[in-house]
CSV table of C-alpha atoms in Angstrom, one decimal:
chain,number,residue,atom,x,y,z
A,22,UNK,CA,44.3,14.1,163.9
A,23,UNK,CA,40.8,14.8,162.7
A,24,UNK,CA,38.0,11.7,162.6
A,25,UNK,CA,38.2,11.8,159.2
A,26,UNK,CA,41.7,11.3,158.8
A,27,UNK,CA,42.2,8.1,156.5
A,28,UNK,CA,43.8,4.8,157.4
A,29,UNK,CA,46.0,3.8,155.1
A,30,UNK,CA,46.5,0.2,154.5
A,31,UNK,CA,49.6,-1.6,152.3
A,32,UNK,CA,50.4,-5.1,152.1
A,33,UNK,CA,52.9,-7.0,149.9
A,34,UNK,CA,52.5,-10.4,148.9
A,35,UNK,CA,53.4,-12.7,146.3
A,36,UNK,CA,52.3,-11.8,142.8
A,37,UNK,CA,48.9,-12.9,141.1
A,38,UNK,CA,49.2,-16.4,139.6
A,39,UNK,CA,46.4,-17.8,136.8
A,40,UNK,CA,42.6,-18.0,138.6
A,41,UNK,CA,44.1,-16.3,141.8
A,42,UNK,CA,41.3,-16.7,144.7
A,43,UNK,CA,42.9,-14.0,146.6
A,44,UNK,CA,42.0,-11.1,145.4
A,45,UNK,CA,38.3,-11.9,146.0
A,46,UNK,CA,39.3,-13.8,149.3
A,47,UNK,CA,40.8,-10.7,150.4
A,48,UNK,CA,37.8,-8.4,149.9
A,49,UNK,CA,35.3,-10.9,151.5
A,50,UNK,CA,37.8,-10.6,154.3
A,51,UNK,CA,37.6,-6.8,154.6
A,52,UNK,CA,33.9,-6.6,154.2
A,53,UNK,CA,33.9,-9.1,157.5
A,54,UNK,CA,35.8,-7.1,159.3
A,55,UNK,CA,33.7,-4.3,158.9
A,56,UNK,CA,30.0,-5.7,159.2
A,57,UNK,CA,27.3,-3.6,157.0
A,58,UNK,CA,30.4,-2.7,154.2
A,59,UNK,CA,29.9,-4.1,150.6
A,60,UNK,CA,32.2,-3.0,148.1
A,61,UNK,CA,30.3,-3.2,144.7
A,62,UNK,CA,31.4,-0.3,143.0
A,63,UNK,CA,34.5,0.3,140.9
A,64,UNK,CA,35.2,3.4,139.1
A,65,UNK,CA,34.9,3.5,135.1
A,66,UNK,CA,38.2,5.2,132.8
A,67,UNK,CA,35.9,8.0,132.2
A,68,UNK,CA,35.6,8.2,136.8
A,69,UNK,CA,32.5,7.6,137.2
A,70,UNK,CA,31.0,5.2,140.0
A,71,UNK,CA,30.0,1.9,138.1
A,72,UNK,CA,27.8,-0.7,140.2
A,73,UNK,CA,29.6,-4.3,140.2
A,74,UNK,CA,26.3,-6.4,140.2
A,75,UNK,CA,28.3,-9.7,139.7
A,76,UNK,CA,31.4,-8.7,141.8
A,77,UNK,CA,32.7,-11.9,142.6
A,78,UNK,CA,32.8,-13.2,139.4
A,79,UNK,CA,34.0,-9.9,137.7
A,80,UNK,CA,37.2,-10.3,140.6
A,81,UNK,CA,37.5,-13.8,139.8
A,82,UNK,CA,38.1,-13.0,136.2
A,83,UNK,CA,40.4,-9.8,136.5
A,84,UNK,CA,42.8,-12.2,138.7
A,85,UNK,CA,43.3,-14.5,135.6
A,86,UNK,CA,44.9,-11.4,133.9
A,87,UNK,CA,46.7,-10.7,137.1
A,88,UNK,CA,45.0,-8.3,138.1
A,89,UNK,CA,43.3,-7.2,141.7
A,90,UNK,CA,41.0,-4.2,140.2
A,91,UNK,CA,39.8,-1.3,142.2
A,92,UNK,CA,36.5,-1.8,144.5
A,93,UNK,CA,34.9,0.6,146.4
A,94,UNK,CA,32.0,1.4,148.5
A,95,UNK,CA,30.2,4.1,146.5
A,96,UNK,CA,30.2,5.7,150.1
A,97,UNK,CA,31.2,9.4,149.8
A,98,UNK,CA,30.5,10.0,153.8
A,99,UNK,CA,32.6,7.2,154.5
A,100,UNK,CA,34.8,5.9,151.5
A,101,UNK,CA,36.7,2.9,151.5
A,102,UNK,CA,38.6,1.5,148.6
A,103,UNK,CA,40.6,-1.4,147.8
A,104,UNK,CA,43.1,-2.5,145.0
A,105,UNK,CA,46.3,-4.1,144.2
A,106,UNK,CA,49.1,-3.6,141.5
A,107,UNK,CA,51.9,-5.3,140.2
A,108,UNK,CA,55.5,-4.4,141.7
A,109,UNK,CA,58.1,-5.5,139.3
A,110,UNK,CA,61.1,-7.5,140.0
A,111,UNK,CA,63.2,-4.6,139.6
A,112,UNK,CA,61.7,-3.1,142.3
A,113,UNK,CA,61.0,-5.5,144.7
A,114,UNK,CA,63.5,-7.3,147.6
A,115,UNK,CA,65.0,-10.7,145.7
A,116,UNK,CA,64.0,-9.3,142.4
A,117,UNK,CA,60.7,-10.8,143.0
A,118,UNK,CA,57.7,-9.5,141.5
A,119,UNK,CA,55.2,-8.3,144.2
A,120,UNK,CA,51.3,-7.8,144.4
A,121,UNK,CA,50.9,-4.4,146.3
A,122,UNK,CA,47.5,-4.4,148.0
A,123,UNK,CA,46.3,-0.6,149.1
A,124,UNK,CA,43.2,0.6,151.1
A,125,UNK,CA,42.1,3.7,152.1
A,126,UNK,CA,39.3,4.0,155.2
A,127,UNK,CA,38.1,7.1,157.0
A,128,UNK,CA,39.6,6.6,160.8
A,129,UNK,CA,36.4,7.5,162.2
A,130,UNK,CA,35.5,5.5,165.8
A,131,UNK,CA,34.5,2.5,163.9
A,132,UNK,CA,37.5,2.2,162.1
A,133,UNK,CA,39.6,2.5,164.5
A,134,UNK,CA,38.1,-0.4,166.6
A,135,UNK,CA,38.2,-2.6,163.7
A,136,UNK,CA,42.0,-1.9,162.2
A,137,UNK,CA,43.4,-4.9,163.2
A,138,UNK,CA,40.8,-6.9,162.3
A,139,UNK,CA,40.8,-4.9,159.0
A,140,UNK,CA,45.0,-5.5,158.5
A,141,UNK,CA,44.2,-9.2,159.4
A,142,UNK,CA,41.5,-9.6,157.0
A,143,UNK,CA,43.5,-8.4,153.8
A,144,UNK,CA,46.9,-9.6,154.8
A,145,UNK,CA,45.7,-12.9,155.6
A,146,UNK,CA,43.2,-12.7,152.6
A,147,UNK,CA,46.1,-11.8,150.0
A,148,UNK,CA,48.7,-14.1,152.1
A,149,UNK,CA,51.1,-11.4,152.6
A,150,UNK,CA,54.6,-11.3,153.6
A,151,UNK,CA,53.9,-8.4,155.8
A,152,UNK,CA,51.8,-5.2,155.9
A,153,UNK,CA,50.9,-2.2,158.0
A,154,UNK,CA,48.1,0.1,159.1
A,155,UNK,CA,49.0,3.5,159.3
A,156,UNK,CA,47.0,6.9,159.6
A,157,UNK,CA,47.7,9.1,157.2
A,158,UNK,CA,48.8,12.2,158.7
A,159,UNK,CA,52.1,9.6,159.9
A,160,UNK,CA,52.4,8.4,156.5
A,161,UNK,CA,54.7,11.3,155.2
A,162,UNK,CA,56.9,11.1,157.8
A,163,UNK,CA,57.6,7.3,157.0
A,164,UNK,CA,58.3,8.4,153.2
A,165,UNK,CA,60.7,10.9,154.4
A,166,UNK,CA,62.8,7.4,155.5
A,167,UNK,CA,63.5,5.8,152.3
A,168,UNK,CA,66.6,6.6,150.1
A,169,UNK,CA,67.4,8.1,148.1
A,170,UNK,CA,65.4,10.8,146.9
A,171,UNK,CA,64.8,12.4,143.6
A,172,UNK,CA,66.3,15.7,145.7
A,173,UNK,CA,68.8,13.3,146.5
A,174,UNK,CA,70.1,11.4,150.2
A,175,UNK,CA,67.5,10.5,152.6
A,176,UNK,CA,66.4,13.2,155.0
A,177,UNK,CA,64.1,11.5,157.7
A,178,UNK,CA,61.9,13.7,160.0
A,179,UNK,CA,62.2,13.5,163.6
A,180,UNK,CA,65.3,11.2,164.2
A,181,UNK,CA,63.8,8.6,162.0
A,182,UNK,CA,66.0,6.0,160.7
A,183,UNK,CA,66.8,6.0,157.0
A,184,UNK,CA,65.8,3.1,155.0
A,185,UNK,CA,67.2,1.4,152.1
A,186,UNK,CA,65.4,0.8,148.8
A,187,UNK,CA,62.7,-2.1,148.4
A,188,UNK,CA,64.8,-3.7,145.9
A,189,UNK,CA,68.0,-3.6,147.9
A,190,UNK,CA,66.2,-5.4,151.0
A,191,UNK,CA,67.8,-9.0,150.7
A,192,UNK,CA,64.0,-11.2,151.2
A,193,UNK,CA,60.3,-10.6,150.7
A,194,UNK,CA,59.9,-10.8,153.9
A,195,UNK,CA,61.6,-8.1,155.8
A,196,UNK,CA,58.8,-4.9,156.7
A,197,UNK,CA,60.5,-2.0,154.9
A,198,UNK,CA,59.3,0.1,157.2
A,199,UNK,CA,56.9,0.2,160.5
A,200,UNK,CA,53.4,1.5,160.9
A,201,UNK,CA,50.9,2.0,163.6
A,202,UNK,CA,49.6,-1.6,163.0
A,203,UNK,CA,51.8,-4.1,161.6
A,204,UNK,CA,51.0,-7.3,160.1
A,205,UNK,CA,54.0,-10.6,160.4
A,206,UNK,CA,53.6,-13.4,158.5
A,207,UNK,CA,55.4,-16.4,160.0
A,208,UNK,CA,58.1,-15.9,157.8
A,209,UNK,CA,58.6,-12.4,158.4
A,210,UNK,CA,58.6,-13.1,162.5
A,211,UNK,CA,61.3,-15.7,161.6
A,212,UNK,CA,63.4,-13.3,159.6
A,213,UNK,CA,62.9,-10.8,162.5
A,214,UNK,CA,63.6,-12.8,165.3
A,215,UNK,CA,60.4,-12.0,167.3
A,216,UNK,CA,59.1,-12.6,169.4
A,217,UNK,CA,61.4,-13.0,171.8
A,218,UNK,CA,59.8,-13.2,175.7
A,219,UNK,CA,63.3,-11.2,177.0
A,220,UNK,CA,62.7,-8.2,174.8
A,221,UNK,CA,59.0,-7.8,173.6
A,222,UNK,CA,57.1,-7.8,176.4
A,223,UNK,CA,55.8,-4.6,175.5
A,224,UNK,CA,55.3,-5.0,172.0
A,225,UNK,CA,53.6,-8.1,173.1
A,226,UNK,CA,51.3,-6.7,175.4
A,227,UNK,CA,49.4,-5.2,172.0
A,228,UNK,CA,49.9,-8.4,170.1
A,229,UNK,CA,48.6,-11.6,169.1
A,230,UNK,CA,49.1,-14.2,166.3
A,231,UNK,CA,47.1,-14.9,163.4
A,232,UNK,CA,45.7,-18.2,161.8
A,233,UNK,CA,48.1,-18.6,159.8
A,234,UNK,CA,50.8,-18.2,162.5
A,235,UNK,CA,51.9,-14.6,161.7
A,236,UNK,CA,51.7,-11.5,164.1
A,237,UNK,CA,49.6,-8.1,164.5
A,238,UNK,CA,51.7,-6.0,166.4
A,239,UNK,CA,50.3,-2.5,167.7
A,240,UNK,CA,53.1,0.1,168.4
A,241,UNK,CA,50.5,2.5,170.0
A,242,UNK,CA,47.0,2.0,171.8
A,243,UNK,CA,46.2,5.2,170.2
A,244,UNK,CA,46.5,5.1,166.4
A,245,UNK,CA,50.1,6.8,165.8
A,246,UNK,CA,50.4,10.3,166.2
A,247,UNK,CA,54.2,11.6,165.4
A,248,UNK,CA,53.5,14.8,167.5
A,249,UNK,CA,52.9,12.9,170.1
A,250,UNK,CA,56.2,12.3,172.5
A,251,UNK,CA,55.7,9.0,173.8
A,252,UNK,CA,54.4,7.6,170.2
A,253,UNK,CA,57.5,8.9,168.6
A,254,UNK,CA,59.0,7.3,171.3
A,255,UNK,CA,57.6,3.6,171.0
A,256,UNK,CA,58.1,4.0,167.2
A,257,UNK,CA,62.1,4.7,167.4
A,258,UNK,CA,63.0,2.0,170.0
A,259,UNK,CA,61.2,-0.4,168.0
A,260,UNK,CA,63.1,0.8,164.7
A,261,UNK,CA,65.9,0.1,167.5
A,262,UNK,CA,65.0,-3.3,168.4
A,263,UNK,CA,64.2,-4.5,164.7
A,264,UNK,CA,67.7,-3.0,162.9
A,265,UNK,CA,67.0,-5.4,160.2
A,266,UNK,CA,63.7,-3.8,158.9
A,267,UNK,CA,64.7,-1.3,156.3
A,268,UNK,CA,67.4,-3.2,155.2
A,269,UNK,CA,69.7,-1.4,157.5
A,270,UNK,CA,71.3,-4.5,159.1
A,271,UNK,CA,71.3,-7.7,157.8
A,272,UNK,CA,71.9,-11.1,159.9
């Protein structure tokens, strides 16, 4: 993995209701996380970088359409970008419409410091149901897991596990998958059953709780490398001791 390798970033939350604070709550949040970042750009229909000078207010009034518009830095040395979309009930565990909040951040030293802070920030800003941090060179792997395919059954890499469909996990708040960060609300923990003292200590050992009583957990010091032995590893036995994320087993 190169410096420049982006973090990827997803949470899922509710979806936007009237005057929703969160979208602007939840980039507030990220600039924190990251002292010295201001995202005050977005990106015109004709793609070019268009300065936000009144960015609160212009977020404040796309969330009354339900929307969470693209923001970005303006940084082309180091880019980070933020926005959210819709997920349809049809699409989404419960059949449940979903906001979908994605950023993108260059995994440079920095970065990498600050990605739990940075998952914190937005998942707690957007009051998710759970989220992930995940470097991008891992990320195909994890798409590999869900099923089915346009080419047809699922055909996960490395002895992955194969995961159902978003729409046919049974509640918001069951991870569909696992990153290299992940973010736990306090539902989520409850649907998960962690923590639990006899069979986390390790996962423990690289997490704490949030604010708002969710959990970051950390599979891997180092962000997660699939090539690596031991992070493959650490990522299966969790998959192991978590059967219901996925949808593959249900309580």
């Amino acid at each position: 993995m190169t410096p420049q390798s982006p973090l990827i970033l997803n949470v899922y939350a509710p979806a936007l209701t009237g005057a929703d604070p969160r979208p602007l709550a939840t980039v507030q949040g990220l600039e924190h996380a990251l002292p010295g970042l201001r995202l005050d750009r977005t990106v015109t229909e004709s793609r070019r970088l268009a300065a936000l000078p009144q960015r609160d207010e212009w977020l404040t009034e796309a969330s009354t359409r339900g929307e969470f518009p693209f923001v970005c830095n303006g940084d082309e040395r180091h880019p980070v970008i933020i926005s959210g979309r819709l997920r349809s009930a049809n699409v989404s565990p419960g059949r449940r419409p979903q906001l979908q909040v994605h950023a993108k951040l260059p995994l440079d030293a920095t970065v990498a410091t600050a990605a739990s802070a940075v998952l914190e920030a937005v998942a707690e800003g957007v009051q998710a149901f759970w989220g992930h941090a995940t470097p991008d060179d891992a990320t195909l792997d994890i798409a590999f897991q869900t099923a089915p395919t346009r080419e047809g059954p699922p055909a996960p890499r490395r002895g992955l596990p194969a995961l159902k469909l978003f729409q046919h996990i049974r509640l918001p708040e069951i991870p569909y998958h696992l990153g290299w960060l992940n973010y736990w609300s306090a539902d989520a923990v409850r649907a998960l059953g962690f923590p639990d003292p006899s069979l986390d200590a390790e996962l423990l050992s690289r997490a704490r709780r949030t604010e708002s009583g969710g959990w970051l957990v950390q599979l891997t010091e180092a962000p997660l490398d699939l090539d690596n032995p031991a992070h493959l590893e650490t990522l299966l036995r969790t998959y192991e001791r978590f059967p219901e994320i996925g949808g593959r087993v249900s309580r």
